[in-house]
Each structure stands twice: as structure tokens, then as C-alpha cells.
Amino acid sequence: MSRNVFDNPSFFSKYMELRKDYNHNDLLEHPEMEKLCPDVRGKRVLDLGCGYGSYARSFIERGASYYLGIDSSESMIRKANAENAGDNIEYKLMNLEDLDSFECRFDLAYSSLVFHYIDDFDKLLRAIHSILNNDGILLFSQMHPIISASNGYSGYFEGEYFAFSSYQEEGRREGHWFKQKVISYHRKMSTIMNALASNGFLIEKVLEPLPSLEAVRELPALEKDLVRPTFLIVRARRI
Ligand SMILES: C[S@@+](CC[C@H](N)C(=O)[O-])C[C@H]1O[C@@H](n2cnc3c(N)ncnc32)[C@H](O)[C@@H]1O
């Protein structure tokens, strides 16, 4: 398994600081994910790239029968076990690229801001399709293609608008976040939608979140999202 940048101690602690303050996740991405989240009562939930398990308890509190979070970062899984453990909650150190070896079945595959780190999207979708029960839901957010397109951007939260470029050129991007090299993968909007359709998913809803004015007051950096989206959110059903 190649080393996960989230296991770099300085990167990890800066990321955790970011999650404590007003941030894009809490003010923009998560509320929109919540709007599309299905009723989880009695359902088995798989959180793909669960991080430190920030959403685990809320799934169980809302009636999910079981929550499994998988992530390839040892630091994340350690923190998840230490801070977000509970009945019917489990965590597993695992790379999403190995999901095709997984044998359990789930009703909801949930993934917040992880898919842009995955190279082979078709392989990932095939694996998700095979672990979802019939009619199961895939709900994910990822970096919006408008953001992931740019080659050689200076930083994710460093205060500047991203130069928009290279949209038609898909593939690997090397960026920097918290002074570390971060590898991500750009896919066009059409590639993402077509991959879902051709791997057995019915696209139910697509969101490009717009922040509320109250959220912009709390986190002025969100002003940029009044102009262009940072995130893409998709809810799809396994057919
Ligand atoms: C931006 S964080 C989001 C964490 C969590 N979903 C949340 O919203 O709190 C991205 C996560 O993706 C995980 N990740 C990145 N590439 C991965 C891979 N190939 N397999 C599993 N997890 C991965 C990282 O370790 C990190 O925890």
C-alpha cells in the first residue's frame, strides 16, 4: 500500500485543526450530503474513506443496524477507534483500491471527499456495485471537476481562486496541501456520470452546493462558492 499523505504527522495535525474550525465540510458539503441521505433505519452502512469516523455515531443514532468505516490511513483509523467507537460500529484499515476483495453486503455506500484520490474509478464503481444490495444507494461527494481540472494549482485552501485549465485532460494531478505533495485524479463531469451509468447505477440526484449567506459570513472563503462549486455530490441507486 503506498503511503497515505494523511499519515504524515504534520499533515494529519493540520487537517485535524482545519476540521475543528469553521470549514467547508461542516458548512457546505455535509449539510448537502445530509439532504440526500436515505433513511438508514435497519440498514448496513459502509463509509468509504471514513477518516476518523466523524459520521459513524450519527448513522447508528439514526437507526442504522451496522456501520463499517474503511480507510487506508493508520492515523485516521486509530483516531476513529479512539474517539468514535460504539455498538455496531467497526473500522478497518483498507485501501479502496482493494474493495473488490470484499465479501460483505451493504445498503448504503457513503463516501465524503475521497473519490478524487482514486485512480481507477470504473474499478471502484464495479466493486461498490458488487457489495451493495439490490436498490442500495451510493452517496458520495468529491472535489468538483472544475476544481480538480487545474494542473499545478497552488493549494486547496490558500486563499486564491483556482486557475481553470486542463479540463479536457483527465488523470493524475500533483498538488500541495499543508506543504505536502498530494496526488489526486481529475475526471470530467461526463466521465463521472457515464461511469456510474455503465457500471449499473441509476443517477438520482446531482448537487453542486451553493453556500448559504450565513455560511459565507461564518467562513468568508466560501464566497468563492457563490461563483463556482468546490464540491460535486451524487446520489445513485444500484440497479
Ligand atoms: C478529506 S478526508 C475525508 C475523511 C472522511 N470521509 C470525512 O469526511 O471526515 C479523505 C480521506 O480519504 C482517505 N483515503 C484517501 N485515499 C484512500 C484510499 N485509496 N483508500 C482508502 N482511503 C483513502 C484518507 O486517508 C482520508 O481519511
Short mmCIF file of C-alpha atoms and ligand atoms in Angstrom, two decimals:
data_model
loop_
_atom_site.label_atom_id
_atom_site.label_comp_id
_atom_site.label_asym_id
_atom_site.label_seq_id
_atom_site.Cartn_x
_atom_site.Cartn_y
_atom_site.Cartn_z
CA MET A 1 0.00 0.00 0.00
CA SER A 2 1.55 3.34 -0.96
CA ARG A 3 1.93 5.74 1.94
CA ASN A 4 -1.16 7.83 2.57
CA VAL A 5 -0.40 11.54 2.93
CA PHE A 6 -2.87 11.67 5.85
CA ASP A 7 -0.31 9.57 7.78
CA ASN A 8 2.24 12.35 7.59
CA PRO A 9 2.14 13.67 11.22
CA SER A 10 2.29 17.36 10.33
CA PHE A 11 -0.32 16.98 7.55
CA PHE A 12 -2.57 14.98 9.86
CA SER A 13 -2.46 17.52 12.69
CA LYS A 14 -3.08 20.45 10.32
CA TYR A 15 -6.01 18.61 8.74
CA MET A 16 -7.47 17.94 12.19
CA GLU A 17 -7.12 21.63 13.13
CA LEU A 18 -8.94 22.54 9.95
CA ARG A 19 -11.81 20.23 10.86
CA LYS A 20 -12.16 21.87 14.30
CA ASP A 21 -12.70 25.40 12.95
CA TYR A 22 -15.42 26.61 10.63
CA ASN A 23 -14.71 24.60 7.49
CA HIS A 24 -16.02 23.67 4.06
CA ASN A 25 -17.05 20.21 5.23
CA ASP A 26 -19.34 21.33 8.05
CA LEU A 27 -20.72 24.46 6.41
CA LEU A 28 -21.18 23.31 2.83
CA GLU A 29 -20.52 19.70 1.98
CA HIS A 30 -22.01 17.81 4.92
CA PRO A 31 -25.38 19.63 5.08
CA GLU A 32 -25.92 18.86 1.37
CA MET A 33 -24.91 15.21 1.84
CA GLU A 34 -27.46 15.02 4.66
CA LYS A 35 -30.22 16.23 2.35
CA LEU A 36 -29.61 13.24 0.06
CA CYS A 37 -29.02 10.63 2.73
CA PRO A 38 -31.66 7.88 2.66
CA ASP A 39 -33.50 6.54 5.71
CA VAL A 40 -30.89 4.29 7.34
CA ARG A 41 -33.15 2.56 9.89
CA GLY A 42 -32.21 -1.11 9.97
CA LYS A 43 -29.65 -0.59 7.19
CA ARG A 44 -25.99 -1.55 6.89
CA VAL A 45 -23.75 1.41 6.09
CA LEU A 46 -20.27 1.29 4.56
CA ASP A 47 -18.28 4.53 4.81
CA LEU A 48 -15.61 4.57 2.09
CA GLY A 49 -12.62 6.61 3.25
CA CYS A 50 -14.21 7.19 6.65
CA GLY A 51 -11.34 9.27 8.06
CA TYR A 52 -11.67 9.48 11.83
CA GLY A 53 -15.26 8.24 11.75
CA SER A 54 -16.85 11.63 12.26
CA TYR A 55 -20.21 10.43 10.92
CA ALA A 56 -20.27 6.91 12.41
CA ARG A 57 -22.30 7.64 15.51
CA SER A 58 -24.87 9.73 13.69
CA PHE A 59 -25.66 6.78 11.38
CA ILE A 60 -26.18 4.49 14.39
CA GLU A 61 -28.21 7.15 16.25
CA ARG A 62 -30.47 7.38 13.21
CA GLY A 63 -31.11 3.64 13.39
CA ALA A 64 -28.52 2.01 11.14
CA SER A 65 -28.02 -1.60 12.22
CA TYR A 66 -24.29 -1.60 11.43
CA TYR A 67 -21.63 0.88 10.37
CA LEU A 68 -18.27 -0.08 8.89
CA GLY A 69 -15.72 2.61 8.12
CA ILE A 70 -12.75 1.79 5.92
CA ASP A 71 -9.76 3.99 5.33
CA SER A 72 -6.15 3.48 4.23
CA SER A 73 -4.70 5.87 6.80
CA GLU A 74 -3.48 4.26 10.03
CA SER A 75 -3.68 7.62 11.83
CA MET A 76 -7.30 8.05 10.80
CA ILE A 77 -8.32 4.54 11.84
CA ARG A 78 -6.50 4.92 15.18
CA LYS A 79 -8.33 8.18 15.90
CA ALA A 80 -11.65 6.69 14.76
CA ASN A 81 -11.28 3.75 17.15
CA ALA A 82 -10.23 6.07 19.99
CA GLU A 83 -12.90 8.75 19.55
CA ASN A 84 -15.79 7.39 17.53
CA ALA A 85 -16.24 3.80 18.68
CA GLY A 86 -19.61 2.38 19.72
CA ASP A 87 -22.00 -0.52 19.47
CA ASN A 88 -22.37 -1.77 15.90
CA ILE A 89 -19.51 0.44 14.74
CA GLU A 90 -16.35 -1.05 13.24
CA TYR A 91 -13.33 0.32 11.41
CA LYS A 92 -10.99 -1.40 9.03
CA LEU A 93 -7.64 -0.30 7.64
CA MET A 94 -8.09 -0.87 3.94
CA ASN A 95 -7.34 0.75 0.61
CA LEU A 96 -10.44 1.45 -1.50
CA GLU A 97 -8.50 0.09 -4.44
CA ASP A 98 -8.82 -3.35 -2.82
CA LEU A 99 -12.57 -3.13 -2.33
CA ASP A 100 -13.16 -5.79 -4.98
CA SER A 101 -11.89 -8.41 -2.49
CA PHE A 102 -14.63 -7.53 -0.01
CA GLU A 103 -17.40 -10.02 0.65
CA CYS A 104 -19.91 -8.26 2.95
CA ARG A 105 -23.09 -6.62 1.68
CA PHE A 106 -24.41 -3.14 2.50
CA ASP A 107 -27.48 -0.97 1.86
CA LEU A 108 -25.69 2.36 1.75
CA ALA A 109 -22.20 3.10 0.44
CA TYR A 110 -21.33 6.57 1.71
CA SER A 111 -18.19 8.48 0.83
CA SER A 112 -17.26 12.02 1.73
CA LEU A 113 -14.45 13.71 -0.22
CA VAL A 114 -12.40 10.64 -1.11
CA PHE A 115 -13.12 9.58 -4.70
CA HIS A 116 -10.81 12.21 -6.23
CA TYR A 117 -7.93 10.30 -4.58
CA ILE A 118 -8.80 7.14 -6.51
CA ASP A 119 -7.17 6.44 -9.86
CA ASP A 120 -9.38 3.68 -11.29
CA PHE A 121 -12.95 4.95 -10.92
CA ASP A 122 -14.53 2.16 -13.01
CA LYS A 123 -12.92 -0.50 -10.85
CA LEU A 124 -14.12 1.27 -7.71
CA LEU A 125 -17.70 1.50 -9.03
CA ARG A 126 -17.72 -2.17 -10.04
CA ALA A 127 -16.63 -3.09 -6.52
CA ILE A 128 -19.24 -0.83 -4.91
CA HIS A 129 -21.91 -2.31 -7.17
CA SER A 130 -20.96 -5.81 -6.04
CA ILE A 131 -21.09 -5.01 -2.30
CA LEU A 132 -24.41 -3.14 -2.44
CA ASN A 133 -27.70 -4.95 -2.02
CA ASN A 134 -30.28 -4.54 -4.78
CA ASP A 135 -31.63 -1.00 -4.69
CA GLY A 136 -28.76 0.03 -2.42
CA ILE A 137 -27.63 3.64 -2.51
CA LEU A 138 -24.25 5.12 -3.34
CA LEU A 139 -23.97 8.65 -1.93
CA PHE A 140 -20.67 10.41 -2.48
CA SER A 141 -19.05 13.80 -2.58
CA GLN A 142 -15.81 14.64 -4.29
CA MET A 143 -13.82 17.61 -5.47
CA HIS A 144 -15.78 19.23 -8.30
CA PRO A 145 -14.25 18.68 -11.77
CA ILE A 146 -13.95 22.45 -12.16
CA ILE A 147 -11.53 22.37 -9.22
CA SER A 148 -9.81 19.08 -9.93
CA ALA A 149 -9.07 20.10 -13.53
CA SER A 150 -6.40 22.66 -12.87
CA ASN A 151 -2.86 21.46 -13.30
CA GLY A 152 -0.28 22.93 -10.97
CA TYR A 153 -2.65 24.73 -8.64
CA SER A 154 -1.02 26.35 -5.65
CA GLY A 155 -3.09 24.99 -2.84
CA TYR A 156 -6.53 23.93 -1.82
CA PHE A 157 -7.32 26.41 0.91
CA GLU A 158 -4.66 29.01 0.33
CA GLY A 159 -6.95 31.86 -0.42
CA GLU A 160 -6.70 32.20 -4.18
CA TYR A 161 -9.17 31.38 -6.91
CA PHE A 162 -8.09 28.33 -8.83
CA ALA A 163 -6.95 28.95 -12.35
CA PHE A 164 -9.31 26.98 -14.52
CA SER A 165 -7.39 24.93 -17.03
CA SER A 166 -6.79 21.49 -18.48
CA TYR A 167 -10.40 20.37 -18.04
CA GLN A 168 -10.27 18.05 -21.05
CA GLU A 169 -7.02 16.45 -19.91
CA GLU A 170 -8.04 13.78 -17.40
CA GLY A 171 -5.79 11.97 -14.99
CA ARG A 172 -3.22 12.47 -12.27
CA ARG A 173 -2.69 15.81 -10.60
CA GLU A 174 0.07 16.75 -8.23
CA GLY A 175 -0.93 19.49 -5.84
CA HIS A 176 0.20 20.79 -2.49
CA TRP A 177 -1.83 20.98 0.68
CA PHE A 178 -0.32 21.82 4.06
CA LYS A 179 3.09 21.87 2.33
CA GLN A 180 2.82 18.20 1.30
CA LYS A 181 2.54 16.77 -2.16
CA VAL A 182 -1.00 15.46 -2.64
CA ILE A 183 -1.92 13.25 -5.58
CA SER A 184 -5.45 13.39 -6.90
CA TYR A 185 -7.21 12.43 -10.13
CA HIS A 186 -9.23 14.66 -12.40
CA ARG A 187 -12.25 13.26 -14.22
CA LYS A 188 -14.65 15.27 -16.33
CA MET A 189 -18.27 15.56 -15.26
CA SER A 190 -19.30 13.44 -18.26
CA THR A 191 -16.79 10.71 -17.33
CA ILE A 192 -18.14 10.50 -13.78
CA MET A 193 -21.78 10.35 -14.90
CA ASN A 194 -21.11 7.88 -17.72
CA ALA A 195 -19.05 5.64 -15.42
CA LEU A 196 -21.96 5.48 -12.97
CA ALA A 197 -24.42 4.64 -15.75
CA SER A 198 -22.23 1.99 -17.33
CA ASN A 199 -21.44 0.30 -14.02
CA GLY A 200 -25.07 -0.35 -13.08
CA PHE A 201 -26.15 2.80 -11.24
CA LEU A 202 -29.18 4.99 -11.78
CA ILE A 203 -28.24 8.61 -11.04
CA GLU A 204 -30.94 10.01 -8.75
CA LYS A 205 -29.58 13.43 -7.86
CA VAL A 206 -26.54 15.60 -8.58
CA LEU A 207 -25.67 18.66 -6.48
CA GLU A 208 -23.11 21.43 -6.91
CA PRO A 209 -23.54 23.04 -3.49
CA LEU A 210 -24.12 26.75 -3.08
CA PRO A 211 -23.39 28.10 0.40
CA SER A 212 -25.96 29.99 2.43
CA LEU A 213 -25.16 33.65 3.13
CA GLU A 214 -24.95 32.74 6.81
CA ALA A 215 -22.28 30.13 5.99
CA VAL A 216 -20.36 32.73 3.97
CA ARG A 217 -20.47 35.08 6.98
CA GLU A 218 -19.01 32.35 9.19
CA LEU A 219 -16.35 31.32 6.65
CA PRO A 220 -15.65 34.14 4.16
CA ALA A 221 -13.62 31.77 1.94
CA LEU A 222 -16.97 30.27 0.95
CA GLU A 223 -17.66 33.40 -1.07
CA LYS A 224 -15.89 31.66 -3.97
CA ASP A 225 -18.57 29.01 -3.93
CA LEU A 226 -21.13 31.66 -4.85
CA VAL A 227 -19.26 31.78 -8.17
CA ARG A 228 -18.14 28.20 -8.75
CA PRO A 229 -18.67 24.92 -6.87
CA THR A 230 -15.93 23.27 -4.82
CA PHE A 231 -17.82 20.00 -4.45
CA LEU A 232 -19.81 17.57 -6.53
CA ILE A 233 -22.34 15.39 -4.74
CA VAL A 234 -24.07 12.41 -6.35
CA ARG A 235 -26.74 10.04 -5.16
CA ALA A 236 -27.10 6.91 -7.30
CA ARG A 237 -29.08 3.69 -6.91
CA ARG A 238 -27.76 0.22 -7.67
CA ILE A 239 -29.87 -1.34 -10.41
C1 LIG B 1 -10.64 14.55 3.09
S1 LIG B 1 -10.51 13.11 4.06
C2 LIG B 1 -12.22 12.75 4.37
C3 LIG B 1 -12.43 11.82 5.54
C4 LIG B 1 -13.87 11.48 5.88
N1 LIG B 1 -14.59 10.93 4.75
C5 LIG B 1 -14.59 12.70 6.39
O1 LIG B 1 -15.36 13.29 5.63
O2 LIG B 1 -14.38 13.07 7.56
C6 LIG B 1 -10.05 11.90 2.86
C7 LIG B 1 -9.87 10.51 3.43
O3 LIG B 1 -9.68 9.60 2.34
C8 LIG B 1 -8.77 8.62 2.77
N2 LIG B 1 -8.23 7.98 1.57
C9 LIG B 1 -7.54 8.56 0.56
N3 LIG B 1 -7.20 7.64 -0.36
C10 LIG B 1 -7.70 6.46 0.07
C11 LIG B 1 -7.69 5.13 -0.44
N4 LIG B 1 -7.10 4.84 -1.62
N5 LIG B 1 -8.29 4.15 0.27
C12 LIG B 1 -8.90 4.44 1.44
N6 LIG B 1 -8.95 5.67 1.98
C13 LIG B 1 -8.36 6.67 1.31
C14 LIG B 1 -7.76 9.40 3.58
O4 LIG B 1 -7.00 8.57 4.40
C15 LIG B 1 -8.67 10.35 4.35
O5 LIG B 1 -9.08 9.80 5.56
#
